[in-house]
mmCIF file with all atom_site columns, C-alpha atoms in Angstrom:
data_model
loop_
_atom_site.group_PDB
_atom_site.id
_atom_site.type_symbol
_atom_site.label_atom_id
_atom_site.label_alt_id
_atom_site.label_comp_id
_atom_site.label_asym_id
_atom_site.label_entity_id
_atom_site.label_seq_id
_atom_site.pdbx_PDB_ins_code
_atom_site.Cartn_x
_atom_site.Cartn_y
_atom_site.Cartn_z
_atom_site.occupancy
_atom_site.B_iso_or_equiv
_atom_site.pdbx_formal_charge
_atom_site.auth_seq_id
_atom_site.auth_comp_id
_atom_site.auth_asym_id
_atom_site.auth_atom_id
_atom_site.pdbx_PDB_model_num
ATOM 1   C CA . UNK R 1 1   ? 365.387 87.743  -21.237 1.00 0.00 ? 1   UNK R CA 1
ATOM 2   C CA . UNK R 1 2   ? 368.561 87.586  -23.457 1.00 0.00 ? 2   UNK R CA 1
ATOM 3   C CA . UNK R 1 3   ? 371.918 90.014  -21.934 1.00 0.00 ? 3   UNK R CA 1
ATOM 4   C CA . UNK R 1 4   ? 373.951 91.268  -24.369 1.00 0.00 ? 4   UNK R CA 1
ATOM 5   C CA . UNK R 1 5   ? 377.502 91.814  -23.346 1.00 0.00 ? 5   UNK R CA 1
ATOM 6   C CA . UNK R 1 6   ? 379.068 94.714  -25.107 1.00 0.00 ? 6   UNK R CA 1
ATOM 7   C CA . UNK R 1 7   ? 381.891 97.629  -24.531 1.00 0.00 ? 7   UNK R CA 1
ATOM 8   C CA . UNK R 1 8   ? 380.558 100.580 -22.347 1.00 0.00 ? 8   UNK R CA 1
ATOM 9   C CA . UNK R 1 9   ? 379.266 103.209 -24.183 1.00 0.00 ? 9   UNK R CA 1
ATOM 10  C CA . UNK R 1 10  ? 379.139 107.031 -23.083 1.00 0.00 ? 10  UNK R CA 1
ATOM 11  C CA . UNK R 1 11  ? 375.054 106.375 -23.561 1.00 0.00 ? 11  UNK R CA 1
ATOM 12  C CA . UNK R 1 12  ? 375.539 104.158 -20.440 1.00 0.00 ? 12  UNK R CA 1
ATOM 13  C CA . UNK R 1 13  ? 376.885 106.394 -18.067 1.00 0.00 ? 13  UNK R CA 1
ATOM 14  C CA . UNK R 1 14  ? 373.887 106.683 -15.862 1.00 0.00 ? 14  UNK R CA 1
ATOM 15  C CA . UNK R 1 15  ? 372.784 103.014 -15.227 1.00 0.00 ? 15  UNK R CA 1
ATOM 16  C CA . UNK R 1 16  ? 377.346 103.277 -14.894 1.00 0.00 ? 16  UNK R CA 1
ATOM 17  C CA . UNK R 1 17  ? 376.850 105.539 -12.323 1.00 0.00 ? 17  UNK R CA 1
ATOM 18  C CA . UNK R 1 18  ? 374.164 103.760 -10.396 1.00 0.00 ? 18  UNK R CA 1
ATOM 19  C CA . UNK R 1 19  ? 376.022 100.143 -10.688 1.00 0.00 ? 19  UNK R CA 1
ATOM 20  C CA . UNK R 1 20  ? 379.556 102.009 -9.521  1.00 0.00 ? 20  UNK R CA 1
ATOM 21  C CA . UNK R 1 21  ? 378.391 103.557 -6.543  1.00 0.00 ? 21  UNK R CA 1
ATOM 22  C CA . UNK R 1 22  ? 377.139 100.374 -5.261  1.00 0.00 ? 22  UNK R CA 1
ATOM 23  C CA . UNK R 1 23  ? 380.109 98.676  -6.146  1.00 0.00 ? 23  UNK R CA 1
ATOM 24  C CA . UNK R 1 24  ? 382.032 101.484 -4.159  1.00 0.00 ? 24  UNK R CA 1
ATOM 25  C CA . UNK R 1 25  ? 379.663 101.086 -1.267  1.00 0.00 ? 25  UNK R CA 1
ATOM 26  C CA . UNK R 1 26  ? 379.780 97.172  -1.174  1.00 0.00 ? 26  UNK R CA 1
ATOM 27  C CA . UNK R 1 27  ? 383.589 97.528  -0.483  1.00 0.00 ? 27  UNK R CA 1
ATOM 28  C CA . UNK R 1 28  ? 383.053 100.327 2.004   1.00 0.00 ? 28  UNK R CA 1
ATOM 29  C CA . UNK R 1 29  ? 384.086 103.286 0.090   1.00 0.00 ? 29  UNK R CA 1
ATOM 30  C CA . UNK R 1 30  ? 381.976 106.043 -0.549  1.00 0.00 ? 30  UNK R CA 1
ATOM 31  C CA . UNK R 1 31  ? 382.313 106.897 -4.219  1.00 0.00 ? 31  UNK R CA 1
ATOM 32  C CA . UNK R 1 32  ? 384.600 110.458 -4.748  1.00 0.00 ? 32  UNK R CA 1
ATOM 33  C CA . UNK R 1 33  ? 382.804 112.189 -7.587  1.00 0.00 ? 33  UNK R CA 1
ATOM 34  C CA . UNK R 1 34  ? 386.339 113.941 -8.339  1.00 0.00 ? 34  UNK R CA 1
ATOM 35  C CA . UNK R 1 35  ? 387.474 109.738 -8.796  1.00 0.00 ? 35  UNK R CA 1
ATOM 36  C CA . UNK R 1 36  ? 384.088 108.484 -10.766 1.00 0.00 ? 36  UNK R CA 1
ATOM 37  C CA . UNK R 1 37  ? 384.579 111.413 -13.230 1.00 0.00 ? 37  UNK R CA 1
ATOM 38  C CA . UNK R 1 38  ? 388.054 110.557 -13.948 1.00 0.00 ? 38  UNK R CA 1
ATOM 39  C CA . UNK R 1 39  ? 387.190 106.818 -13.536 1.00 0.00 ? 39  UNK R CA 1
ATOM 40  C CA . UNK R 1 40  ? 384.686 107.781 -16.542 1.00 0.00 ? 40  UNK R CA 1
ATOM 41  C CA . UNK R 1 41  ? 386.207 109.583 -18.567 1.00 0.00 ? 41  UNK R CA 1
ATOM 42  C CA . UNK R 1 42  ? 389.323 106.946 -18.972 1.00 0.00 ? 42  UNK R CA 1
ATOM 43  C CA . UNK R 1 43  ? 386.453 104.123 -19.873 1.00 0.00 ? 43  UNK R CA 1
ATOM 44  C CA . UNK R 1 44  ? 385.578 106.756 -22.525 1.00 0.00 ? 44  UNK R CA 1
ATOM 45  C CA . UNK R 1 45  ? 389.053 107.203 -23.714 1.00 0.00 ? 45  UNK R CA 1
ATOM 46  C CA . UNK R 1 46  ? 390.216 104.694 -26.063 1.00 0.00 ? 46  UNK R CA 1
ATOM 47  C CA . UNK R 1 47  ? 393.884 105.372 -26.096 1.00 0.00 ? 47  UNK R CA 1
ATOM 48  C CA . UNK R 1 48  ? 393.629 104.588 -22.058 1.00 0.00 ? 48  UNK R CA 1
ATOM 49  C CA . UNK R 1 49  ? 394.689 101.350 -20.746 1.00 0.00 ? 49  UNK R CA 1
ATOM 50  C CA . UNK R 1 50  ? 391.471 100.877 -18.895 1.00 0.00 ? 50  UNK R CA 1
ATOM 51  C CA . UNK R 1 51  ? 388.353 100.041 -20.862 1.00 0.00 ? 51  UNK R CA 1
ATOM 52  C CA . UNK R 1 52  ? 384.882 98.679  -19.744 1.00 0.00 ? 52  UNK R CA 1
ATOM 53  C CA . UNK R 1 53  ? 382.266 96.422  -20.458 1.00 0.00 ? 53  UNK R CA 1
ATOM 54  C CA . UNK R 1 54  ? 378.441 96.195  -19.703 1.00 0.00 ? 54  UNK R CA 1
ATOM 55  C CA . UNK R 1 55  ? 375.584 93.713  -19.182 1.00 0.00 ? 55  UNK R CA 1
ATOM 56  C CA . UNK R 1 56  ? 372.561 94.680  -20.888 1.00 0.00 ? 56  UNK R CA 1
ATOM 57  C CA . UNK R 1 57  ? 369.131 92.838  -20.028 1.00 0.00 ? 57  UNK R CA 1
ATOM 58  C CA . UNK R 1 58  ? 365.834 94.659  -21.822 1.00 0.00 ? 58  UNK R CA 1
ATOM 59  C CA . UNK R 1 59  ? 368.101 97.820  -22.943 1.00 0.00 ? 59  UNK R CA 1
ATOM 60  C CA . UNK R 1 60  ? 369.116 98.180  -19.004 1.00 0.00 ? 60  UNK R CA 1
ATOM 61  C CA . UNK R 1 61  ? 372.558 98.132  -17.893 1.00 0.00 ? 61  UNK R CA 1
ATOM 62  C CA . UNK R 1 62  ? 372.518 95.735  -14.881 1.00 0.00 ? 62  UNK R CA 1
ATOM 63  C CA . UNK R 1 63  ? 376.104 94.423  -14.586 1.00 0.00 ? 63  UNK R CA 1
ATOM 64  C CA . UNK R 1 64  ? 379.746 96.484  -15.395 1.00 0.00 ? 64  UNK R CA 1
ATOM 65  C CA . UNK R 1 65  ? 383.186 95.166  -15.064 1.00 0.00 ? 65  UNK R CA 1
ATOM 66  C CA . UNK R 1 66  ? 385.847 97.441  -15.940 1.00 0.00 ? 66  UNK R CA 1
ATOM 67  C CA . UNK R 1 67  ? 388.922 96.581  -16.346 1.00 0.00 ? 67  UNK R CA 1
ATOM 68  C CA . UNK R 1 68  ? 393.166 97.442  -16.638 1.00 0.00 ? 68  UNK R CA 1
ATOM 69  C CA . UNK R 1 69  ? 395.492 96.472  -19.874 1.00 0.00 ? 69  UNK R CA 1
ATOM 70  C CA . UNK R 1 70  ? 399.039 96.021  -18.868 1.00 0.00 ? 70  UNK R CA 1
ATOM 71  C CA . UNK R 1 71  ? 402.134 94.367  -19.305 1.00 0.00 ? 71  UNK R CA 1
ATOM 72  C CA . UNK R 1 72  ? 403.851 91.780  -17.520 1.00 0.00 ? 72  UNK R CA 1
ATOM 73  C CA . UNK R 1 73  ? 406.907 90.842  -16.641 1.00 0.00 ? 73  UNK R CA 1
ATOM 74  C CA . UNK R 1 74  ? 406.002 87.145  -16.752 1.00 0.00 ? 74  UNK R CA 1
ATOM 75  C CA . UNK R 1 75  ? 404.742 87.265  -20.091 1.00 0.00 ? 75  UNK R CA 1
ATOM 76  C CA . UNK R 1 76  ? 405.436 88.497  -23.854 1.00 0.00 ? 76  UNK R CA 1
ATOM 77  C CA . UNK R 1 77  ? 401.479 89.270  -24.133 1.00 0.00 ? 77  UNK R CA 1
ATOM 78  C CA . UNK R 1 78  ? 399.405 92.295  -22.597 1.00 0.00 ? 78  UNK R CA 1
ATOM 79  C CA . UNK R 1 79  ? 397.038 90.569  -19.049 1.00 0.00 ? 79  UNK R CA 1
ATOM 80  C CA . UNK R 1 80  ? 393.732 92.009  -18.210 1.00 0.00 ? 80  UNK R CA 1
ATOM 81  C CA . UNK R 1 81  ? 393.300 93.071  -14.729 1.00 0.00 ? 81  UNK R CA 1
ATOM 82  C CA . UNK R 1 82  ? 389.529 93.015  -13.867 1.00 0.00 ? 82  UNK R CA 1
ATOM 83  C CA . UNK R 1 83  ? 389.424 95.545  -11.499 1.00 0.00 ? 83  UNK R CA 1
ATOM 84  C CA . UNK R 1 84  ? 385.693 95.927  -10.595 1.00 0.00 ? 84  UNK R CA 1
ATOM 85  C CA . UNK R 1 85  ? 382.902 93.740  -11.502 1.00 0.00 ? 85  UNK R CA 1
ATOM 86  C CA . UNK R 1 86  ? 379.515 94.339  -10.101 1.00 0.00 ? 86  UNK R CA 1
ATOM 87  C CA . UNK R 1 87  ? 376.081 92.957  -10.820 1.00 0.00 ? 87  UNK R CA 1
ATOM 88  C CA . UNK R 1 88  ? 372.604 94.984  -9.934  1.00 0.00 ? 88  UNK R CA 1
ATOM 89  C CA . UNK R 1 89  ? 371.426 93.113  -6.827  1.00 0.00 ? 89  UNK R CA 1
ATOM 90  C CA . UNK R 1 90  ? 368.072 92.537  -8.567  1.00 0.00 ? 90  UNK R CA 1
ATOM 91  C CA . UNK R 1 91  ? 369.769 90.700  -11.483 1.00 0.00 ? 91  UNK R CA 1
ATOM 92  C CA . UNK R 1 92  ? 372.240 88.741  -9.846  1.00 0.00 ? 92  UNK R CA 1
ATOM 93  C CA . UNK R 1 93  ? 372.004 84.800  -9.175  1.00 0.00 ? 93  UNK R CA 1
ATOM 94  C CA . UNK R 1 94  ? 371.100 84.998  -12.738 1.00 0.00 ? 94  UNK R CA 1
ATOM 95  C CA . UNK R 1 95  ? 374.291 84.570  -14.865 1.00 0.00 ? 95  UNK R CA 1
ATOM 96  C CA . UNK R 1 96  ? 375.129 88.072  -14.682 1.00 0.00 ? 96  UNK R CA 1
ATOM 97  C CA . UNK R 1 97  ? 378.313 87.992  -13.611 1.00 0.00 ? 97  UNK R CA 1
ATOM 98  C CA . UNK R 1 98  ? 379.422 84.901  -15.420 1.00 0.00 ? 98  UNK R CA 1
ATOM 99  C CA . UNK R 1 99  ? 378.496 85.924  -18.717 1.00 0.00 ? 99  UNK R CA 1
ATOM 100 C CA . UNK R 1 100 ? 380.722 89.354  -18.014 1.00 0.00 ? 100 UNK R CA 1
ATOM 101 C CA . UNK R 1 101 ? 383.772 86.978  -17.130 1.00 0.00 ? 101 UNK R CA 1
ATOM 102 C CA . UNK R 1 102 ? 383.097 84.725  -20.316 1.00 0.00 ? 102 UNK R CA 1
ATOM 103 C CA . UNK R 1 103 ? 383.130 87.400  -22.680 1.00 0.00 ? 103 UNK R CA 1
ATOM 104 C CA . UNK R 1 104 ? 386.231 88.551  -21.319 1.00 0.00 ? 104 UNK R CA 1
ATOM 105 C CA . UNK R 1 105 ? 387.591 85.311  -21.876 1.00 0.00 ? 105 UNK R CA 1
ATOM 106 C CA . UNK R 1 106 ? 386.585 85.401  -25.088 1.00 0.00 ? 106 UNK R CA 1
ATOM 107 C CA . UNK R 1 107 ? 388.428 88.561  -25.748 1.00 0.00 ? 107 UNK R CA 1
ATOM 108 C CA . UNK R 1 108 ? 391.271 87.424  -24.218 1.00 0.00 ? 108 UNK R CA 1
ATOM 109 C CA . UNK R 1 109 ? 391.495 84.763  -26.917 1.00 0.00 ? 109 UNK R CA 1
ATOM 110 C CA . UNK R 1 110 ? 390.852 86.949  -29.779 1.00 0.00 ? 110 UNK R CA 1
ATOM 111 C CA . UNK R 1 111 ? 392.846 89.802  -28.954 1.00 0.00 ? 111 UNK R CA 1
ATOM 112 C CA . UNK R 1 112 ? 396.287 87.531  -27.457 1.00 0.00 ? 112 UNK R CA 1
ATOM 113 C CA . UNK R 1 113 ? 396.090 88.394  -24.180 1.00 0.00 ? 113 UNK R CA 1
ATOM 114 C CA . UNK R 1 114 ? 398.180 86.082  -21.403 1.00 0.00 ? 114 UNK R CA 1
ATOM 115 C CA . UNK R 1 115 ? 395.639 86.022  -18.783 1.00 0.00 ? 115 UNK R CA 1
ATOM 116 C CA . UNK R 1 116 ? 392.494 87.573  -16.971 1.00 0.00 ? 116 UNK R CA 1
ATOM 117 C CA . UNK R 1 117 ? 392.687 87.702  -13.381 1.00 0.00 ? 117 UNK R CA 1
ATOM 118 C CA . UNK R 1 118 ? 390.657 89.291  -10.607 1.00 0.00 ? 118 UNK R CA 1
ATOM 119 C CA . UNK R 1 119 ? 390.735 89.737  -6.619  1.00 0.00 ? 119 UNK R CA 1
ATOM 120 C CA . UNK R 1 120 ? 388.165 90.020  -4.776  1.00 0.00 ? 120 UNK R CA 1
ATOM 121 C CA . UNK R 1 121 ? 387.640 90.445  -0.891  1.00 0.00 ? 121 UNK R CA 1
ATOM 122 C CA . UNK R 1 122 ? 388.379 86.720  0.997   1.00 0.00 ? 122 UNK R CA 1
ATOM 123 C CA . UNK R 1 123 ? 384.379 87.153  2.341   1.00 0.00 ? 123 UNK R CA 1
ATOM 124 C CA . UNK R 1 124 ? 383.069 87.705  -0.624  1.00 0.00 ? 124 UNK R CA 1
ATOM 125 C CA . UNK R 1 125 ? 381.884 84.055  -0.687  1.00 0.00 ? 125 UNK R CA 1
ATOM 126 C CA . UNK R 1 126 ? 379.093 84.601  -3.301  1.00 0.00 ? 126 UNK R CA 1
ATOM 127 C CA . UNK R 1 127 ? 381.254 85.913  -5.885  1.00 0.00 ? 127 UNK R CA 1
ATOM 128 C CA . UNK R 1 128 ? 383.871 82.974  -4.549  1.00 0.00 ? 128 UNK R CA 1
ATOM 129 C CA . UNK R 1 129 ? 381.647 80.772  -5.157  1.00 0.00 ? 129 UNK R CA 1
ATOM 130 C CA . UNK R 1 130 ? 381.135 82.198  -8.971  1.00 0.00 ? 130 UNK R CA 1
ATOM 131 C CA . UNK R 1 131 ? 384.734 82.841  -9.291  1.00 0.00 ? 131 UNK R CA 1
ATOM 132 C CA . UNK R 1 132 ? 385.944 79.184  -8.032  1.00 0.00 ? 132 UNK R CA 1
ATOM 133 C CA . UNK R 1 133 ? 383.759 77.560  -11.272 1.00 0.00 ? 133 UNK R CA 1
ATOM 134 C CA . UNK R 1 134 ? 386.362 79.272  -13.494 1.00 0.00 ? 134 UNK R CA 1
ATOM 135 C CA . UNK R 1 135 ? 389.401 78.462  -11.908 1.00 0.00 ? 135 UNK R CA 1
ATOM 136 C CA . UNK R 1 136 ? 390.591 77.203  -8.868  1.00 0.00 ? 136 UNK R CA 1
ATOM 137 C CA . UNK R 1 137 ? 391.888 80.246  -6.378  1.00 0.00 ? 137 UNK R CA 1
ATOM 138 C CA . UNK R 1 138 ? 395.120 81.572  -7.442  1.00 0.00 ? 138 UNK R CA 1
ATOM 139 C CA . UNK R 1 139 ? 396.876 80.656  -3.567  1.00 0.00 ? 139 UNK R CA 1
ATOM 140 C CA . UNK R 1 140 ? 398.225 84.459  -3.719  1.00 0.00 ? 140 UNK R CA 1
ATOM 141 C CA . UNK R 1 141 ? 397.674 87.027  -1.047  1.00 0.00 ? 141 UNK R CA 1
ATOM 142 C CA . UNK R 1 142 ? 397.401 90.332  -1.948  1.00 0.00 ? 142 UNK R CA 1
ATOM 143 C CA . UNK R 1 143 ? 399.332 92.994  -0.108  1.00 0.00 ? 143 UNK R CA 1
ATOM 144 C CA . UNK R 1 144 ? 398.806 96.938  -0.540  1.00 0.00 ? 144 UNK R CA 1
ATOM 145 C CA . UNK R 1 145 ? 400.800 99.728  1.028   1.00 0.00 ? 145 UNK R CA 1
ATOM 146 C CA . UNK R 1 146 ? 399.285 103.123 0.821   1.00 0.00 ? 146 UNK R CA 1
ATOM 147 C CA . UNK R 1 147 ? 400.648 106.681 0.468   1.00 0.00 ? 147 UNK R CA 1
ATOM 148 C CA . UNK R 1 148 ? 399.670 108.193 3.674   1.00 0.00 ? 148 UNK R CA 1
ATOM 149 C CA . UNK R 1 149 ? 399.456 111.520 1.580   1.00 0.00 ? 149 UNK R CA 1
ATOM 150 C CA . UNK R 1 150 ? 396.248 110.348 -0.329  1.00 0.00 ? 150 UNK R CA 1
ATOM 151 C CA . UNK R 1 151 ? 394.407 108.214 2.905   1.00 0.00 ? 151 UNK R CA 1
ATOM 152 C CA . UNK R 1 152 ? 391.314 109.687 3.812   1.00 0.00 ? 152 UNK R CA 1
#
């Protein structure tokens, strides 16, 4: 069946919802409604920096990446951060994921951007694998430190 790739749409929030809180649980998180609604509602917003897209297969969301505008200090153009990208586990292996990054690329071209980029977790081989047919890995390791007022 043809996917259409298209901006998220507040019609999509429950296939959203069901595709997030997977994504959430694949990294080990257990989704905070408090953070989904405000996750949400920024998608929605189109003055926000963060925006999303959608896979749709047969008029069913199976794949969302969403995704962070900002500036750079390496570059006169806007990058795009893709934040989260996750396919429904019954529609993956079958160009899901790929088609989500292409049209992004795509975007990036028409709309100026510098760059996409992504991380994702060094195990993660199956998306590796996906992600090392773009591009080869960046050699950059990723180091967070948290506010110990907001750890849970």
């Amino acid at each position: 069946m043809p996917t259409t790739i298209r901006k998220t749409a507040s019609s999509d929030y429950d296939h959203w919802l069901a595709l997030w809180t997977g994504y959430c649980l694949f990294y080990g998180r257990e989704p905070e409604a408090e953070v989904t609604a405000y996750t949400w509602s920024r998608l929605m917003n189109p003055a926000s920096s963060i925006f999303g897209i959608v896979a749709e297969v047969d008029r069913r969301v199976v794949g969302i990446a969403n995704c962070v505008m900002h500036e750079s200090t390496s570059t006169l153009q806007p990058v795009c951060y893709l934040q989260d990208l996750y396919v429904d586990p019954d529609a993956r292996a079958g160009g899901i994921g790929k088609q989500l990054i292409d049209w992004l690329k795509e975007e990036m071209k028409t709309q100026g951007w510098a760059r996409v980029y992504w991380a994702t977790k060094e195990n993660n081989y199956r998306a590796r694998g996906m992600y090392d047919k773009f591009t080869p890995h960046s050699g950059f390791l990723r180091y967070v430190v948290y506010n110990p007022d907001f750890q849970k």
